[in-house]
Tab-separated table of C-alpha atoms (C1' of nucleotides) and ligand atoms in Angstrom:
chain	number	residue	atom	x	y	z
P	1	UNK	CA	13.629	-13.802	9.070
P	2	UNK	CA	12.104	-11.753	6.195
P	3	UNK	CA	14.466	-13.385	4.223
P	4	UNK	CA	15.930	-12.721	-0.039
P	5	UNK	CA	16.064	-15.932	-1.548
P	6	UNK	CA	19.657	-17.480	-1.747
P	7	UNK	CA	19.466	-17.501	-5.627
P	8	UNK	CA	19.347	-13.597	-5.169
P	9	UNK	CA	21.968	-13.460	-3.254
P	10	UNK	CA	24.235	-15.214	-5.478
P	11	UNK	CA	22.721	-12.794	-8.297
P	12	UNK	CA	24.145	-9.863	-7.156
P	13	UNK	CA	26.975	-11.628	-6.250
P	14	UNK	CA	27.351	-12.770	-10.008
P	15	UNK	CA	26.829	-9.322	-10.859
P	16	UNK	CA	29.188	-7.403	-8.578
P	17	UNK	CA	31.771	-10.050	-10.485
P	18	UNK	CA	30.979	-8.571	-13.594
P	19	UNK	CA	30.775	-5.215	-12.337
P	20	UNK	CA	34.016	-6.088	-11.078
P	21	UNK	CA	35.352	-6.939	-14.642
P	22	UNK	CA	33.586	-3.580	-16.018
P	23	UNK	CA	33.008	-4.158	-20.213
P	24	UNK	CA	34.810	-7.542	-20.520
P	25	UNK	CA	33.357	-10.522	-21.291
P	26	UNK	CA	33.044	-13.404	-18.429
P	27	UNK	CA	32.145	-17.181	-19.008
P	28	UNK	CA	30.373	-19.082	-16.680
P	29	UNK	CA	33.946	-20.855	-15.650
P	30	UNK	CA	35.196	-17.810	-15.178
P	31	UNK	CA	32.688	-16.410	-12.814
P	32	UNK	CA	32.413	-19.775	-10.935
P	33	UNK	CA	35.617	-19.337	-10.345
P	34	UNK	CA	35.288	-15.938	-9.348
P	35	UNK	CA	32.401	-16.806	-7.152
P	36	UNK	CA	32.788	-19.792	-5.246
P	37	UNK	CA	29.541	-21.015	-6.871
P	38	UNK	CA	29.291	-24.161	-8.962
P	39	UNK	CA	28.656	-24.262	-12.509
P	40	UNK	CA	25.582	-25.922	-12.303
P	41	UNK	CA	24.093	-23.515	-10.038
P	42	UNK	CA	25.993	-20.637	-11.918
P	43	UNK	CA	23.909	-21.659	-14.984
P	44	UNK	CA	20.464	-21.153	-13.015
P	45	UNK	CA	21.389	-18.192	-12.225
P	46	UNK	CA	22.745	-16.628	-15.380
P	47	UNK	CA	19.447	-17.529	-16.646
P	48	UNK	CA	17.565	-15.586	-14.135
P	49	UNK	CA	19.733	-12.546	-14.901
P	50	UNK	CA	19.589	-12.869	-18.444
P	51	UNK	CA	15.896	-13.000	-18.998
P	52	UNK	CA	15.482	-9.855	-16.588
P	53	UNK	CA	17.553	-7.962	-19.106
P	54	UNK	CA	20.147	-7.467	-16.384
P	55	UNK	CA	22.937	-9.159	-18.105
P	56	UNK	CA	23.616	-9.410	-21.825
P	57	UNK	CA	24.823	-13.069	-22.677
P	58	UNK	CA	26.715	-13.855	-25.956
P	59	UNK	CA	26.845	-17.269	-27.138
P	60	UNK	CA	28.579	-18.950	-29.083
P	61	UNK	CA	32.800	-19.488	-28.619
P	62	UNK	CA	33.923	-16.463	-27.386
P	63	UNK	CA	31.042	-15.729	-26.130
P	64	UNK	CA	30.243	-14.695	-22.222
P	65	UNK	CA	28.214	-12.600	-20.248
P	66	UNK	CA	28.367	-8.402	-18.969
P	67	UNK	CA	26.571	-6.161	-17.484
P	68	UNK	CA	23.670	-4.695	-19.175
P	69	UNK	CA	23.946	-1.365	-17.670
P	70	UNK	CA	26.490	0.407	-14.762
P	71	UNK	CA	26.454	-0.803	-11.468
P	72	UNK	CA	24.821	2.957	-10.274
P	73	UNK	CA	21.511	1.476	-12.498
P	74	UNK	CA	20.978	-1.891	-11.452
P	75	UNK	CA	18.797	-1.318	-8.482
P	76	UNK	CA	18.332	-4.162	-5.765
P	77	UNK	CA	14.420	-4.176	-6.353
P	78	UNK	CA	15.452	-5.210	-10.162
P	79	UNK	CA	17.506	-8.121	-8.945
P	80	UNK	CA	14.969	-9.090	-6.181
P	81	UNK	CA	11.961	-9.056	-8.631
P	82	UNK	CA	13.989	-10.673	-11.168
P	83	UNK	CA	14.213	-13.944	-8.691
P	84	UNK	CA	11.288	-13.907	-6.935
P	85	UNK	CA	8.240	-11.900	-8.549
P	86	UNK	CA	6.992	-8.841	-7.705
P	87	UNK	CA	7.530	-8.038	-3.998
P	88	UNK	CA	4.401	-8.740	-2.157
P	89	UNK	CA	4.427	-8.611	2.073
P	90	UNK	CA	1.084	-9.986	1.924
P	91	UNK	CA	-1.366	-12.015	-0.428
P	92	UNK	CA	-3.515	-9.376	-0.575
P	93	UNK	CA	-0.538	-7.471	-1.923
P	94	UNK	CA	-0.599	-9.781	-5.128
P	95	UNK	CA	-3.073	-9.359	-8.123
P	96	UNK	CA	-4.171	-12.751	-7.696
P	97	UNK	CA	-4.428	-13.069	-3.733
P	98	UNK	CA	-6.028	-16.512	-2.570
P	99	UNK	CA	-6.565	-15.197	1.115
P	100	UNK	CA	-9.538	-16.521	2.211
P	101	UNK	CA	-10.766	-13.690	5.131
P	102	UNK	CA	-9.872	-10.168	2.479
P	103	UNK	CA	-13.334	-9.346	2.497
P	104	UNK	CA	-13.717	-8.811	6.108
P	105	UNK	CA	-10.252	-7.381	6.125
P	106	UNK	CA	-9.791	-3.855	6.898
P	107	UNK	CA	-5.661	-4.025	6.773
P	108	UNK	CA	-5.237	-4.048	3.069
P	109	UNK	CA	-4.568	-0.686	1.869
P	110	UNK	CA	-2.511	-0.117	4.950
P	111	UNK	CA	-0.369	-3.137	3.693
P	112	UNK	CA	-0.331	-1.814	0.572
P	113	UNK	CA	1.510	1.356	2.354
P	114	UNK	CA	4.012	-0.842	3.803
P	115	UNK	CA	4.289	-2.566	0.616
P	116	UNK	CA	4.824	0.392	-1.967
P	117	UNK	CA	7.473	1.942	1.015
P	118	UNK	CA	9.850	-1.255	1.031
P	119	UNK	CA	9.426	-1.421	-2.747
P	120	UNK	CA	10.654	2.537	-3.106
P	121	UNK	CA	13.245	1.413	-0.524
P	122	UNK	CA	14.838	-1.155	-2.433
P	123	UNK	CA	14.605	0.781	-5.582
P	124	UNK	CA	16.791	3.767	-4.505
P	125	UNK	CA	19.719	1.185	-3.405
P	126	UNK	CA	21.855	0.058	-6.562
P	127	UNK	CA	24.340	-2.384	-6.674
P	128	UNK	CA	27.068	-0.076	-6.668
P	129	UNK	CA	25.781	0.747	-3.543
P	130	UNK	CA	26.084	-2.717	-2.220
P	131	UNK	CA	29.597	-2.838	-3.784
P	132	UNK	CA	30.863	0.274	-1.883
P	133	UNK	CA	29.414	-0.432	1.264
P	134	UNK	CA	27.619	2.942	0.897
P	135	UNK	CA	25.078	2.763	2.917
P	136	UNK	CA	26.401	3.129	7.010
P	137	UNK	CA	27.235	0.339	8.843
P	138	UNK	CA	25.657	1.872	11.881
P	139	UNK	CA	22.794	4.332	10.995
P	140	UNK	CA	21.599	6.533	13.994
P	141	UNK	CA	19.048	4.248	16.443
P	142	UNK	CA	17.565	7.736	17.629
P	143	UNK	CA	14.196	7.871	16.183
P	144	UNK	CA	13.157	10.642	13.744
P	145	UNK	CA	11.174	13.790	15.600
P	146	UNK	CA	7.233	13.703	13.893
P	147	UNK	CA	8.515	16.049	10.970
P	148	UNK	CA	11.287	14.188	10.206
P	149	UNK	CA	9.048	11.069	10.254
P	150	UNK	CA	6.203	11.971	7.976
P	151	UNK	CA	9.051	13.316	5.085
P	152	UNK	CA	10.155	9.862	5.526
P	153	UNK	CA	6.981	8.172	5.337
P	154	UNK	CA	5.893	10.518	2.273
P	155	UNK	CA	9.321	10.740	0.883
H	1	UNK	CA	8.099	-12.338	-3.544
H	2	UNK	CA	9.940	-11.228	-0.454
H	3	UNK	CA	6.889	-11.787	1.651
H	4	UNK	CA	5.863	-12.223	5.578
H	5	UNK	CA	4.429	-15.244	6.834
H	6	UNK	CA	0.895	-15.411	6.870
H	7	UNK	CA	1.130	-16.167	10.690
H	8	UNK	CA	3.017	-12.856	10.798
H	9	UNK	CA	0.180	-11.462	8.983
H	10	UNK	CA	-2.727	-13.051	10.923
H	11	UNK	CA	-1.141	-11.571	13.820
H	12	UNK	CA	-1.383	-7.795	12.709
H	13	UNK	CA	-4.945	-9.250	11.895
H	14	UNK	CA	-5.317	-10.288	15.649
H	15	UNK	CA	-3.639	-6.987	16.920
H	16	UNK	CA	-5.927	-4.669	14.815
H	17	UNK	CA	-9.034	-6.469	16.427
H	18	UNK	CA	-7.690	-5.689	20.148
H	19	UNK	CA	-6.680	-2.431	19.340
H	20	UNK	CA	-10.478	-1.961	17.932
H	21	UNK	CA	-11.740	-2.905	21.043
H	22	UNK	CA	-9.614	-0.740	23.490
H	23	UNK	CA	-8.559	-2.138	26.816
H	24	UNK	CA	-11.684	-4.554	26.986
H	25	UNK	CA	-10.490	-8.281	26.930
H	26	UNK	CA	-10.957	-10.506	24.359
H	27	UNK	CA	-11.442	-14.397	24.690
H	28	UNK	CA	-10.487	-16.760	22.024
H	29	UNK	CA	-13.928	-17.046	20.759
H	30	UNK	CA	-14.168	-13.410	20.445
H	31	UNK	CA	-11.280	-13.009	18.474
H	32	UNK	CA	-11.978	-15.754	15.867
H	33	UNK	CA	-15.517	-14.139	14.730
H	34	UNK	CA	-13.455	-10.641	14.810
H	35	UNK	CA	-10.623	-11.798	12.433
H	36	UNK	CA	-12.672	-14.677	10.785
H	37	UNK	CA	-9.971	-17.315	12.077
H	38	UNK	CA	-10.386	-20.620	13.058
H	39	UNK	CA	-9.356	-21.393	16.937
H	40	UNK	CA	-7.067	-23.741	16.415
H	41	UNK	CA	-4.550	-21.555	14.207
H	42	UNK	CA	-5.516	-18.657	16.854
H	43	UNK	CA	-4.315	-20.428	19.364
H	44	UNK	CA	-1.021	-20.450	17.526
H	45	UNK	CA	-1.027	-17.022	17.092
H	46	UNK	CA	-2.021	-15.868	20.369
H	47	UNK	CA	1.137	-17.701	22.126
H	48	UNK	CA	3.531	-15.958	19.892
H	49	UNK	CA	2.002	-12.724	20.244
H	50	UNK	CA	2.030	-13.321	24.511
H	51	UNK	CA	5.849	-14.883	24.151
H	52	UNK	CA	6.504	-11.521	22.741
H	53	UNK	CA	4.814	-9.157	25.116
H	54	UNK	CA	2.815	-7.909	22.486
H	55	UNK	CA	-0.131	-8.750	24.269
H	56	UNK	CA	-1.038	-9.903	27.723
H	57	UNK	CA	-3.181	-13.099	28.254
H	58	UNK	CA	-5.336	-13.758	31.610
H	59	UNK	CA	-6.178	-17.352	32.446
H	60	UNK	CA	-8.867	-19.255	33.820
H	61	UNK	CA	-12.319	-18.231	33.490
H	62	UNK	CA	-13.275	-14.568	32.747
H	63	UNK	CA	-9.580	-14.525	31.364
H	64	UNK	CA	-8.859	-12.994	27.760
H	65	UNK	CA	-6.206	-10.996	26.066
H	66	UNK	CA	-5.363	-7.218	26.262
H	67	UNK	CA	-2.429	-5.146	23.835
H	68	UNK	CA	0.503	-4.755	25.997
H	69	UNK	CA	0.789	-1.371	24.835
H	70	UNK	CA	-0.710	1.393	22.501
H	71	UNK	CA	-1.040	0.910	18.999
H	72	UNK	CA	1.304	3.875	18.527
H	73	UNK	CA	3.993	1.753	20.506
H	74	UNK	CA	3.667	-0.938	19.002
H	75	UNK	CA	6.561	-1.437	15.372
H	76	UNK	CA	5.410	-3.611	12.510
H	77	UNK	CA	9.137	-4.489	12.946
H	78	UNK	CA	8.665	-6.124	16.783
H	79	UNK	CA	6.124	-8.096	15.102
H	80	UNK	CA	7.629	-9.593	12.598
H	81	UNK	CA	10.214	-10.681	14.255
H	82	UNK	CA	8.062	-12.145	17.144
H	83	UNK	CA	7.028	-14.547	14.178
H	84	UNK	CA	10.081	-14.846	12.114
H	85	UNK	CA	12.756	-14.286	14.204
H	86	UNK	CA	15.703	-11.804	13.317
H	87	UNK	CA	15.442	-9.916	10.409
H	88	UNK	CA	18.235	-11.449	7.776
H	89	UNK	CA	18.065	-10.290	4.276
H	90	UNK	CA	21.163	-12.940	3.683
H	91	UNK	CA	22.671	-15.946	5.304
H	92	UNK	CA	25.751	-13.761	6.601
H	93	UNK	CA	23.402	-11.260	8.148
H	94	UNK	CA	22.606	-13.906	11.234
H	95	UNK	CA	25.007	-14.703	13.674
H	96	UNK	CA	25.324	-18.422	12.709
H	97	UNK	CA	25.842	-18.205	9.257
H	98	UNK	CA	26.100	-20.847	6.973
H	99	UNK	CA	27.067	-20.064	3.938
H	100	UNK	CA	29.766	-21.510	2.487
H	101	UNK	CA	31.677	-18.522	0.769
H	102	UNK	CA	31.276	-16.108	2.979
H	103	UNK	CA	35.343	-16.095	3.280
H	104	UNK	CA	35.855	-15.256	-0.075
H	105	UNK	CA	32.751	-12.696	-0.161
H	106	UNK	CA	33.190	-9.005	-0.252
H	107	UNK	CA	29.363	-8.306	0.056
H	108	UNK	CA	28.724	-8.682	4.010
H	109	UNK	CA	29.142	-5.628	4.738
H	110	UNK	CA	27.383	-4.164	1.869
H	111	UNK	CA	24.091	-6.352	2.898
H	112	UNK	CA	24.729	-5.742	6.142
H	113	UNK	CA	23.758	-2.042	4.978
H	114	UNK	CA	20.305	-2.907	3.339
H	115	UNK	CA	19.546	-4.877	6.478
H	116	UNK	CA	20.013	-2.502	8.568
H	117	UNK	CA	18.303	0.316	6.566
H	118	UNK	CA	15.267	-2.205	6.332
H	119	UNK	CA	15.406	-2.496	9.859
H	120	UNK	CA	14.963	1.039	10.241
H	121	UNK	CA	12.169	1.732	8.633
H	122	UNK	CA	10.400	-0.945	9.654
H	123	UNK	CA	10.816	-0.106	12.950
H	124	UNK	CA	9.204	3.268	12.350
H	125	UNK	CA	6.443	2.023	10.956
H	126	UNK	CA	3.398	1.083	13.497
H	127	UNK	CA	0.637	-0.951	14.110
H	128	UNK	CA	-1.466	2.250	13.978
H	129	UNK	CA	0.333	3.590	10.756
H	130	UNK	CA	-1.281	0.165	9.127
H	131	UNK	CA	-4.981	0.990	10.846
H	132	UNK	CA	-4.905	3.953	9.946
H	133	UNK	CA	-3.656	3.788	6.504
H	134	UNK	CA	-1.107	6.611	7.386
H	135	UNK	CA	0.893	5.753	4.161
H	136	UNK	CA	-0.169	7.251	1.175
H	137	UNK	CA	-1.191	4.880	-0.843
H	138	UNK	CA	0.172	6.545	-3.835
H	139	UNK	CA	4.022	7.594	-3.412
H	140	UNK	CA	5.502	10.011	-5.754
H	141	UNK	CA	7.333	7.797	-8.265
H	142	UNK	CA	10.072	10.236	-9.237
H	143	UNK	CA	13.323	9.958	-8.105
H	144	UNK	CA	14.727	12.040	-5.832
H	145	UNK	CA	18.006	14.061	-6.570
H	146	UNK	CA	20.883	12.773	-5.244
H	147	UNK	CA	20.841	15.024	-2.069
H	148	UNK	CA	17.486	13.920	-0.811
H	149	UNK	CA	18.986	10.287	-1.915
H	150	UNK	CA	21.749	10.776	0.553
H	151	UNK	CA	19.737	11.711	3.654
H	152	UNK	CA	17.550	9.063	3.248
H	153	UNK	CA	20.136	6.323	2.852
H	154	UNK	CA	21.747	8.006	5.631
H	155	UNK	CA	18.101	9.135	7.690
S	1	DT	C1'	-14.706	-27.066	46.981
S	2	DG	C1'	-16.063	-28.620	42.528
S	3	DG	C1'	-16.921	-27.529	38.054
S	4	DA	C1'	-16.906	-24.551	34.210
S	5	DA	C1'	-14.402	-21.072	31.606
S	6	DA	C1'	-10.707	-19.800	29.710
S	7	DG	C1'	-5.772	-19.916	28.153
S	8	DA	C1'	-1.183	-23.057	27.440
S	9	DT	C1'	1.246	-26.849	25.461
S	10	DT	C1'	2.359	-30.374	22.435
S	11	DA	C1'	2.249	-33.121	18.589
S	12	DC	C1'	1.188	-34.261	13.897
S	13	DC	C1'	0.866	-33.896	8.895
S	14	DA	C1'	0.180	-32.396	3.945
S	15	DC	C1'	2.095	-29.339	0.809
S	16	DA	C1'	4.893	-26.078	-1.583
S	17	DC	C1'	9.072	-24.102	-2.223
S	18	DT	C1'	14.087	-23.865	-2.313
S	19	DG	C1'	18.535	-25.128	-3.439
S	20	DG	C1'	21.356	-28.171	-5.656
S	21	DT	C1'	22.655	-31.190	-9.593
S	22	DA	C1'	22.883	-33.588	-14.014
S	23	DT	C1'	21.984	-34.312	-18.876
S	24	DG	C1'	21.431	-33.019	-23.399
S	25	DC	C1'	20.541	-29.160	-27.034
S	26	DT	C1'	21.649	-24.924	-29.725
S	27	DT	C1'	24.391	-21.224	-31.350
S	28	DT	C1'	28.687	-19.105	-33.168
S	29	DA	C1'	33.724	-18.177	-34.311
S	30	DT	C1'	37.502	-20.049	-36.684
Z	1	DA	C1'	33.666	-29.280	-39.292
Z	2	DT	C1'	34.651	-28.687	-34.753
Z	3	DA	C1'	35.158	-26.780	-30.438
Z	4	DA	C1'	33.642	-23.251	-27.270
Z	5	DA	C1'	30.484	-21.395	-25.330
Z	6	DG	C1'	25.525	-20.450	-23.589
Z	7	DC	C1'	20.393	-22.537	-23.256
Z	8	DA	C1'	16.759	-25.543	-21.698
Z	9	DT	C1'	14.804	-29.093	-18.981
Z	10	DA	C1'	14.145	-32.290	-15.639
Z	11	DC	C1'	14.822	-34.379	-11.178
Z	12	DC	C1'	15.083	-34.732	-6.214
Z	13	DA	C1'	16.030	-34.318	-1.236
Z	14	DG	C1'	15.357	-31.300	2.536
Z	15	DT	C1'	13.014	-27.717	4.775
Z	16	DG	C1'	9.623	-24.556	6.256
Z	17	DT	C1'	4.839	-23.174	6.459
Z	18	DG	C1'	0.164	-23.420	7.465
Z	19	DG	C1'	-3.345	-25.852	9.272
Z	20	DT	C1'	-5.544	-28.980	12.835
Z	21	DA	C1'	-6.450	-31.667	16.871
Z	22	DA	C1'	-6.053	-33.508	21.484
Z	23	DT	C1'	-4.731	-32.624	26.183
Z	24	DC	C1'	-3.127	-30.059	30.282
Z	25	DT	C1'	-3.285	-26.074	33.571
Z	26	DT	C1'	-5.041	-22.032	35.748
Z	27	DT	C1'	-8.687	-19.146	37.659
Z	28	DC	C1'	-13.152	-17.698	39.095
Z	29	DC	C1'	-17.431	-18.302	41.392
Z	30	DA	C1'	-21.583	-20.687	42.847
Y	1	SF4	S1	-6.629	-9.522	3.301
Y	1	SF4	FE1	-5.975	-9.033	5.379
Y	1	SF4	S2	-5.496	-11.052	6.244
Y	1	SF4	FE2	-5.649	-11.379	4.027
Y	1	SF4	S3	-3.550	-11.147	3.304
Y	1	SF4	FE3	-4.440	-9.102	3.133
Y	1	SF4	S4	-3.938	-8.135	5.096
Y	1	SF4	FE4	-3.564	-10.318	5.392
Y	2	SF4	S1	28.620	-14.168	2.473
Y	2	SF4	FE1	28.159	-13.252	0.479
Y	2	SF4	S2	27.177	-14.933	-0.627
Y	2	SF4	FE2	27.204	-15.598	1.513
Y	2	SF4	S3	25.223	-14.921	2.308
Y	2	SF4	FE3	26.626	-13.236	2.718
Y	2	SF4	S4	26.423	-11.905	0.931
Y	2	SF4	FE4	25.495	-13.849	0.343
DNA sequence: TGGAAAGATTACCACACTGGTATGCTTTAT
DNA sequence: ATAAAGCATACCAGTGTGGTAATCTTTCCA
């Protein structure tokens, strides 16, 4: 599955509402509204956001949440990380890893590789992105000649 | 977190052993002293790996496994989803979605995107890339300009 | 042809995590 | 003061994962 967590999901969905919006003010009945997601949840959520700096919340009446910066600077790896911790394929990929076989194991640093590529992946890909459907629908399935390949690999 | 199973992982483990070994077969036994597994969660591992033509299993006695193919052939991507099924960043990304506001969503498509981009380079990333620690384990950290950051997204 | 060597299959269970919900507290504008 | 908002915490059912064992089936060879 390699799977984002649903509470992600419903973070950039929270925040393509505000983007949405651009510099006005939302409460949480107004996104829930906006949404489809219930307060209670909404609330969870908000918090998330708010502690990652993503959002700036207002409290108080008249208060509400926006967008802490443009859509074109809220990368996906920001929202990701903000919901589940760093981004770590592996245990090994964490600081504290509690797998019990990494001293015999010769796979690390080439995890690491795969690790640091997805991470520089998600970081080029903002929400406006997501918003505008930039990226293709269908990208070319031909595979990249060796050159092509290792500008990829090394960006 | 956004991580792999650790099933997914033991089986790169398991794949890296054979692929030390060349086209000799490998019992059970063998295997669990190579990766430091137990049997029992080998076992596991091994029928996933066969279900997915990864690698090809030879009963009764003198029996063993063999990779199905080079290293070079073989995707991190066809592995992880021999383990976890279908890639899906989201709910709406699988065929039988269930999430509930997907009607009133204007995201699928956008996901859809990042999926598929994921895909990709997952796909061109092999078992022998991870051996071999082809990554660099340091990637350049500056951004690129937004030319290079339209052929990427675009490969 | 029988037995040993190997893989295949199935079932079970403890544990952690996720998603969802409710209740009460604090801040601020008027 | 009071109402409108956001903040914090706690709870819980369901699910998925990882780990383990017990049993069946195939193949080789003495
Ligand atoms: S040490 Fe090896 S087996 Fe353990 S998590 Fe890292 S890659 Fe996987
Ligand atoms: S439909 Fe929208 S909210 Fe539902 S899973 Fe897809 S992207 Fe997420």
């Amino acid at each position: 599955m390699l799977k984002i967590g649903k509470l992600t999901d419903y973070g950039i969905l929270v925040l393509d509402a505000l983007a949405q919006v651009g510099a006005v003010k939302q409460s949480t009945e107004e996104l829930a509204t906006a949404t489809g997601l219930t307060v209670s949840t909404l609330r969870k959520v908000m918090k998330t956001l708010v502690d990652a700096g993503l959002v700036i919340a207002r409290r108080g009446a008249h208060g509400g949440y926006k967008l802490a910066r443009s859509p074109q600077q809220i990368r996906i790896l920001d929202v990701v990380e903000a919901f589940e911790g760093p981004v770590a394929l592996t245990e090994c990929s964490q600081s504290a890893s509690d797998c019990e076989i990494q001293s015999s194991c010769s796979l690390v640093s080439g995890w690491m590789g795969v690790n640091e590529l997805l991470m520089q992946i998600l970081s080029r890909v903002t929400l406006e992105d997501v918003r505008q459907q930039t990226l293709s629908q269908h990208l070319p399935s031909t595979l990249l000649d060796a050159n092509q390949r290792i500008r990829l690999i090394n960006l």
